Every structure is written in structure tokens, then in C-alpha cells.
XYZ file of C-alpha atoms in Angstrom:
303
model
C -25.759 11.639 21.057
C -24.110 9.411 24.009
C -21.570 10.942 25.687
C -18.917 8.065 24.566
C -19.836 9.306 20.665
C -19.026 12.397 18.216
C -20.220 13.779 15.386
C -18.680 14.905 11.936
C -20.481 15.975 9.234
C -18.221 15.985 6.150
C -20.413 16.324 3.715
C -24.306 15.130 3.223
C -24.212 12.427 5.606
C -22.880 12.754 9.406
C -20.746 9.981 10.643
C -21.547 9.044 14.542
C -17.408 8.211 15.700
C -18.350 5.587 18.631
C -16.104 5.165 21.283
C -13.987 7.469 20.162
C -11.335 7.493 23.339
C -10.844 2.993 22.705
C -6.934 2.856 22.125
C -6.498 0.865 19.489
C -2.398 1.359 18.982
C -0.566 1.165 22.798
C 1.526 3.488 23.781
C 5.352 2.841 22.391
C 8.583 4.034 22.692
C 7.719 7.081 24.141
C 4.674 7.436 21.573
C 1.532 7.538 23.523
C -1.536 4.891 22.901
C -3.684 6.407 19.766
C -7.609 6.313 19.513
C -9.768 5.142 17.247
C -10.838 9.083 17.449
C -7.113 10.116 16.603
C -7.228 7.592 13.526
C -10.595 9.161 12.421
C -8.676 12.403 12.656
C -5.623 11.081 11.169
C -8.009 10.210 7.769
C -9.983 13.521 7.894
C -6.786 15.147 7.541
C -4.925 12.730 4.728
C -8.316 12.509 2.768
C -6.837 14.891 0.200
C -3.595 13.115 -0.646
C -5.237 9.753 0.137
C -8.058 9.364 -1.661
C -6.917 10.123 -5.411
C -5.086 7.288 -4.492
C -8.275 4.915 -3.988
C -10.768 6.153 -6.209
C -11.560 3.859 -9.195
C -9.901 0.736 -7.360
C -11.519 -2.041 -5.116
C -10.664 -1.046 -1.544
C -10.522 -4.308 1.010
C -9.788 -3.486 4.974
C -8.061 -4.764 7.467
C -10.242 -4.125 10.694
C -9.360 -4.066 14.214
C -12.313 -2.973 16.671
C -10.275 -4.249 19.556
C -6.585 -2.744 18.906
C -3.840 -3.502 16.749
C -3.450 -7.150 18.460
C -6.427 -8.672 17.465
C -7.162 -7.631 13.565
C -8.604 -9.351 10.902
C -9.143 -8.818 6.583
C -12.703 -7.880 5.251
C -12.732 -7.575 1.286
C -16.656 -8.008 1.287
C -18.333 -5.280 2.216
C -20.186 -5.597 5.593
C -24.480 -6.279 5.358
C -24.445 -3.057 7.993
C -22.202 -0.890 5.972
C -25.469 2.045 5.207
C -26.740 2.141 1.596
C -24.731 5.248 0.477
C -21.885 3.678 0.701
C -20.249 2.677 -2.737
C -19.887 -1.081 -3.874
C -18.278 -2.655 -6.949
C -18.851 -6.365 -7.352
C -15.931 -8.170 -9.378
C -15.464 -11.831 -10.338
C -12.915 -13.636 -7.945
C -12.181 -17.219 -7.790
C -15.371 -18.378 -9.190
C -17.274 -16.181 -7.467
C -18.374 -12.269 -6.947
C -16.786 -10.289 -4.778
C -18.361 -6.928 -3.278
C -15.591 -4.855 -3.118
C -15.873 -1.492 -1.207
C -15.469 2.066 -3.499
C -13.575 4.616 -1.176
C -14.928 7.808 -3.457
C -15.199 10.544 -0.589
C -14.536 11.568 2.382
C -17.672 10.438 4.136
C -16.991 6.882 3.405
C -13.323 7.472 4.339
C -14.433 8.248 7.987
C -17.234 5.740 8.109
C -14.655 2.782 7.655
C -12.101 4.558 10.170
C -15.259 4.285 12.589
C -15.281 0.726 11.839
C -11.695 0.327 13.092
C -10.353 -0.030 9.200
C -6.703 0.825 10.134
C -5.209 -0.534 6.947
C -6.566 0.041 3.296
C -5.471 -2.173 0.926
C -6.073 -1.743 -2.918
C -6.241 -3.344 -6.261
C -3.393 -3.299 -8.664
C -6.274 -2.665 -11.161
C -8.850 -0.176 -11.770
C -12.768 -1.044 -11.825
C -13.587 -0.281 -15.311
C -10.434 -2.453 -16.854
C -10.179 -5.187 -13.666
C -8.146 -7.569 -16.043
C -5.497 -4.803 -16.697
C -3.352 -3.271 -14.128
C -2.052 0.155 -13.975
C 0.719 -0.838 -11.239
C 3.941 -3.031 -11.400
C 4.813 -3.862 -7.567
C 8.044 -5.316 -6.156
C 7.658 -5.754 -2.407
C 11.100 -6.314 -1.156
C 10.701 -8.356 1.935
C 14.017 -8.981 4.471
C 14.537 -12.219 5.892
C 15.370 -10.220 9.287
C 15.563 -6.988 11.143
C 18.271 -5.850 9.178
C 17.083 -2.894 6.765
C 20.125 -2.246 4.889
C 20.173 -4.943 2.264
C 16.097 -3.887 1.638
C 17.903 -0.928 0.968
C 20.810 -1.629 -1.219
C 17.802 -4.255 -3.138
C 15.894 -0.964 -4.144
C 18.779 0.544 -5.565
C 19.348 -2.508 -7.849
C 16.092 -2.303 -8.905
C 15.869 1.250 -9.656
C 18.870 0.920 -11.491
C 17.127 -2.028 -13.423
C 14.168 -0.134 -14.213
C 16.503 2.823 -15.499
C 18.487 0.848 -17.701
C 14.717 -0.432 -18.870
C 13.878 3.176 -19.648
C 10.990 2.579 -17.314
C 9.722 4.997 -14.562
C 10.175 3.752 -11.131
C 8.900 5.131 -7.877
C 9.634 4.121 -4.058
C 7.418 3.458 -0.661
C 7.751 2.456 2.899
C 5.189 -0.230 3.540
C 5.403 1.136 7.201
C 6.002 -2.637 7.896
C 9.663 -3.957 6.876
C 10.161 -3.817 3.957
C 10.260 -1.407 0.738
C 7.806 -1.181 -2.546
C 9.091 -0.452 -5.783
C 6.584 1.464 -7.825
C 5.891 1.141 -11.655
C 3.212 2.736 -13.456
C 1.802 1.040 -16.538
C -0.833 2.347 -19.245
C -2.753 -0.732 -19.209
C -2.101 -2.180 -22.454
C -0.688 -5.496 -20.610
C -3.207 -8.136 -18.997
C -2.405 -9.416 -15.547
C -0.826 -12.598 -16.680
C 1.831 -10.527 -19.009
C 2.431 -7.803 -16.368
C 3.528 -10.557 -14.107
C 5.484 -12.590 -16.843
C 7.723 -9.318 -16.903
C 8.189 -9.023 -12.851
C 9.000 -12.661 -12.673
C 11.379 -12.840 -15.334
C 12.878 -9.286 -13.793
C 13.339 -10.950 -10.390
C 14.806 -14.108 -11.467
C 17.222 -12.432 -13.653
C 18.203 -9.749 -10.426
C 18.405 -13.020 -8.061
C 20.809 -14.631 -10.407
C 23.861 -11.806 -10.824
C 23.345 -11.573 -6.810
C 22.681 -15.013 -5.840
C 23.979 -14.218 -2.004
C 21.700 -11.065 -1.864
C 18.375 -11.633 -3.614
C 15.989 -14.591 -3.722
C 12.556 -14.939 -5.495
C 12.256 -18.124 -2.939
C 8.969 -17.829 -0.932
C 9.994 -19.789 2.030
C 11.596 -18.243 4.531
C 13.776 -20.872 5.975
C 15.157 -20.816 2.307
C 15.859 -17.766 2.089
C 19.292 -17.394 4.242
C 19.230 -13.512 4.874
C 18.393 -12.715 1.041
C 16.413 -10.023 0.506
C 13.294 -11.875 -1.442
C 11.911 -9.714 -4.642
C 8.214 -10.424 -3.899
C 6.610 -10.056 -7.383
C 3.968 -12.190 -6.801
C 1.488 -9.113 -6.042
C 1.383 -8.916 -9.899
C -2.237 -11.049 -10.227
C -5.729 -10.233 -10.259
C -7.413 -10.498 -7.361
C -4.174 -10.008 -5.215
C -3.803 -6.516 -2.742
C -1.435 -4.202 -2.017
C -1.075 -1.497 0.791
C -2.308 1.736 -0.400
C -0.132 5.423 -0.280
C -0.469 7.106 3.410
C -2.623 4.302 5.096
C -1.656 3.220 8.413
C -0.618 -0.186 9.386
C -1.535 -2.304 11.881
C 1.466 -2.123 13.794
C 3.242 -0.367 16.767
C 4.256 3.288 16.469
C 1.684 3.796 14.200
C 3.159 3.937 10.544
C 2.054 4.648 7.868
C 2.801 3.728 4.255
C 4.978 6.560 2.832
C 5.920 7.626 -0.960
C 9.506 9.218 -1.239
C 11.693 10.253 -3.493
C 14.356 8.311 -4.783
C 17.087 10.637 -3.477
C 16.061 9.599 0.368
C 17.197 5.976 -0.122
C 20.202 6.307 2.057
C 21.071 5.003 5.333
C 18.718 6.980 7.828
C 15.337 5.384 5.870
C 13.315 2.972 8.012
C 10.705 1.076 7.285
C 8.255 2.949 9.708
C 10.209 6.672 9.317
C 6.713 7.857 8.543
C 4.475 7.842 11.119
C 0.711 9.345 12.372
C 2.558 11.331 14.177
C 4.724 12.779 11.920
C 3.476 12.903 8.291
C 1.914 15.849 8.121
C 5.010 17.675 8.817
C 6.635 15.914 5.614
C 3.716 16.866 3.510
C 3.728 20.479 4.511
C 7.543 20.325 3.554
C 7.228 18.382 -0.190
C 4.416 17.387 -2.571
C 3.245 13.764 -2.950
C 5.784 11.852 -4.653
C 3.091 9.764 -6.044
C 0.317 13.042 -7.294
C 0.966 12.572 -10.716
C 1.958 8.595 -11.009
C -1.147 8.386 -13.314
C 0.274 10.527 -15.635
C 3.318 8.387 -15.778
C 2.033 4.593 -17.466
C 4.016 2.766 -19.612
C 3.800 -0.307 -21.747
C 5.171 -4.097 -20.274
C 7.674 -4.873 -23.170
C 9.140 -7.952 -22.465
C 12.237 -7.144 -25.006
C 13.270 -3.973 -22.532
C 14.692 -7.287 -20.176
C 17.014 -7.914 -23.092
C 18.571 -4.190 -22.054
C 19.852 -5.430 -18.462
């Protein structure tokens, strides 16, 4: 072993962590720089509470050997990735993709190795691709301003109540918010969406000064845009407790609904500071599979 490597052994096969002292986050507001070795350590540690949240689901990466500033997106998985590493091909525009299968812990710290800072999964599971078992709203600001991402949750949860339909909140750890439904996957891809886009048109019409489902930003004029568009096959979202590739740190928190209020920010949740939440509450997310319901387009007849 060089003396710029380390070992873990996690299980049957020991992953070599190269370079572990490279910063790949700098040092910011009074957070000092993090390692590629203190991200290895950051998914050794989260493995329990992350990976239910993988397993089953195509896993794509977003890598960044050299730091934070210079990242890119990998959905194939990597000729060099060793053999024991899990694969899942699925059809994507007109061709296969090889997706990667984040089953253990092993893998889990082989792709931190490889610099993947950001996991991003499927709204689907492998065995029923064509049938998702999420319902995402990504609630994107058209500036720094938090508060009307906010206030835009609230109307949604209070949408998805009147529905009679189980909602559940996240930081992205970027700027925005995620609105969380989970659906028994009885509804294709092309209905599930149907039912978000119909949902966010209605919401952007009572509060036409507020919310937009406009995708341009210069149309936009400070509305809080209810990005439902995440509702197709093929399309990604940011997986529970993975980091982003962004300063500070953060990471992608679940919370409970009664910490919408006016201290939440986007990146509250942090490397540095979500293990102390999770010794303090259980994962608002642990049972979401338990929790699927059915897309029934007549519930929008309830708003």
C-alpha cells in the first residue's frame, strides 16, 4: 500500500481509498476544505440510512475527481468499475443503458473512491422500470430568496392533504425544496405525470404572482416554479442523505413537516452536521415504502 492510499475492508472485498487527503470541497465560511477521505467516511457512516434508499433503483453519479468545481454526470457504468460490482441495463432513448446497482456497502465506498459526491436515483424500481413508486415536485426559486420555496411547500402539502394523499418533505441541499409522494405502482410513468402536471397548473393558476410551471427562467419573474417534470422515465432525482456538489458540503435531508418554518435552509443539513440530527430523530423517510398510493386523477376534482 502507497503511503498516499488506505484500506477498508467492509465486507468481502477491500476498497484501496487513493489519495485520500485531495480536498475536493474548499474550505467555507468557517467550514474547513473536506477530503475525498472525509466523504468516504461520510458514506461509511450514512450507509445504513442511505442505502435502503438505493437498493432496487438505477443509481447514476455525478463525479468530481478534481473538487466540487470541475464535476461531471456518469449514468453508464465505468469499463474499470471491478466485476463485483452490480449492473442493471434498462432501455433509454433507443438504446441500453448500464445503470449502476448500489446494493452494499462495498460498492457504496468504491464509488465515493471514485469521487461520486452526488447519487442520483430513479423514480422507478428495476423490476417494474415503467412504473414509479415516487411523485416528485422540485420547487425551484427564481432567486436567493428561500421564503416563497417555503410558503410553495405548504401549498402543496395542503394540496396533497385535501387529496387524501401522503406527502413527505426534503432539502435538495441545493435551493430549493422536494415534495415527496409515495405511490404503489399501479400508475405508468405517463399517468403519474398527467396527475403532477395537471396539480401544478391548477396551484399556478389560484397564485398566478407566486407559482409558475414556466421552465424559463427569465419568465419566471420571482415565481417559485413547481418543477414536475421529474415525473418521466428515464429522468433522475437526488437521492435521501447524498451530498451535493456544492460549498459547505450539504447534503440532501428528509424532515418532517412540522420543521417548515422560517429557520429551514436549503443546505441546513450538512456533512458536518447530520449525524447529530439522526442521533436526535429517526429517518423521516424509513418507512415511505410502506406508504404507496394510487394516482387517481378524480382526487384533483377535491382541490
Amino acid at each position: 500500500m502507497g503511503a498516499d492510499e488506505r484500506r477498508i475492508r467492509p465486507g468481502p472485498h477491500t476498497i484501496t481509498v487513493k489519495r485520500p487527503d485531495k480536498t475536493l470541497f474548499p474550505s467555507h465560511r468557517g467550514m474547513d476544505a473536506v477530503t475525498k477521505g472525509q466523504v468516504v467516511d461520510y458514506y461509511r457512516r450514512i450507509a445504513e440510512t442511505l442505502l435502503p434508499h438505493l437498493d432496487g433503483r438505477p443509481v447514476s453519479l455525478q463525479r468530481c475527481p478534481d473538487g466540487i468545481d470541475d464535476c461531471f454526470f456518469q449514468k453508464n457504468v465505468p469499463d474499470h468499475f471491478p466485476e463485483w460490482i452490480a449492473r442493471v441495463n434498462l432501455p433509454a432513448e433507443g438504446k441500453t443503458v448500464e445503470y449502476l446497482a448500489v446494493q452494499d456497502l462495498p460498492t457504496l465506498l468504491y464509488i465515493a473512491d471514485q469521487a461520486a459526491i452526488a447519487l442520483h436515483t430513479g423514480l422507478s424500481r428495476v423490476d417494474r422500470p415503467e412504473y414509479p413508486d415516487r411523485l416528485v415536485f422540485d420547487l425551484d426559486p427564481s432567486n436567493d430568496d428561500f421564503s416563497p420555496v417555503r410558503w410553495a411547500a405548504g401549498v402543496l402539502r395542503r394540496a396533497f392533504d385535501t387529496m387524501e394523499m401522503p406527502s413527505l418533505l426534503m432539502t435538495t441541499g441545493s435551493r430549493g425544496l422536494h415534495v415527496v409522494v409515495p405511490l404503489d405502482r399501479s400508475a405508468t410513468f405517463d399517468e403519474s405525470r398527467d396527475f403532477a402536471r395537471r396539480l401544478a397548473e391548477e396551484l399556478a393558476a389560484r397564485y398566478p404572482d407566486r407559482l409558475t410551471v414556466e421552465q424559463r427562467k427569465k419568465a419566471r419573474k420571482g415565481r417559485v416554479f413547481l418543477d414536475y417534470l421529474r415525473n418521466a422515465y428515464g429522468q433522475t432525482t437526488i437521492a435521501p442523505y447524498s451530498l451535493r456538489t456544492l460549498n459547505g458540503a450539504p447534503v440532501a435531508a428528509p424532515l418532517e413537516w412540522n420543521e417548515l418554518n422560517p429557520r429551514l435552509r436549503p443546505d441546513r443539513w450538512t456533512l458536518g452536521n447530520i449525524f447529530r440530527r439522526l442521533a436526535q430523530r429517526e429517518d423521516p423517510f424509513k418507512a415511505i415504502g410502506q406508504r404507496g398510493i394510487a394516482i387517481d386523477p378524480e382526487r384533483l376534482d377535491r382541490l
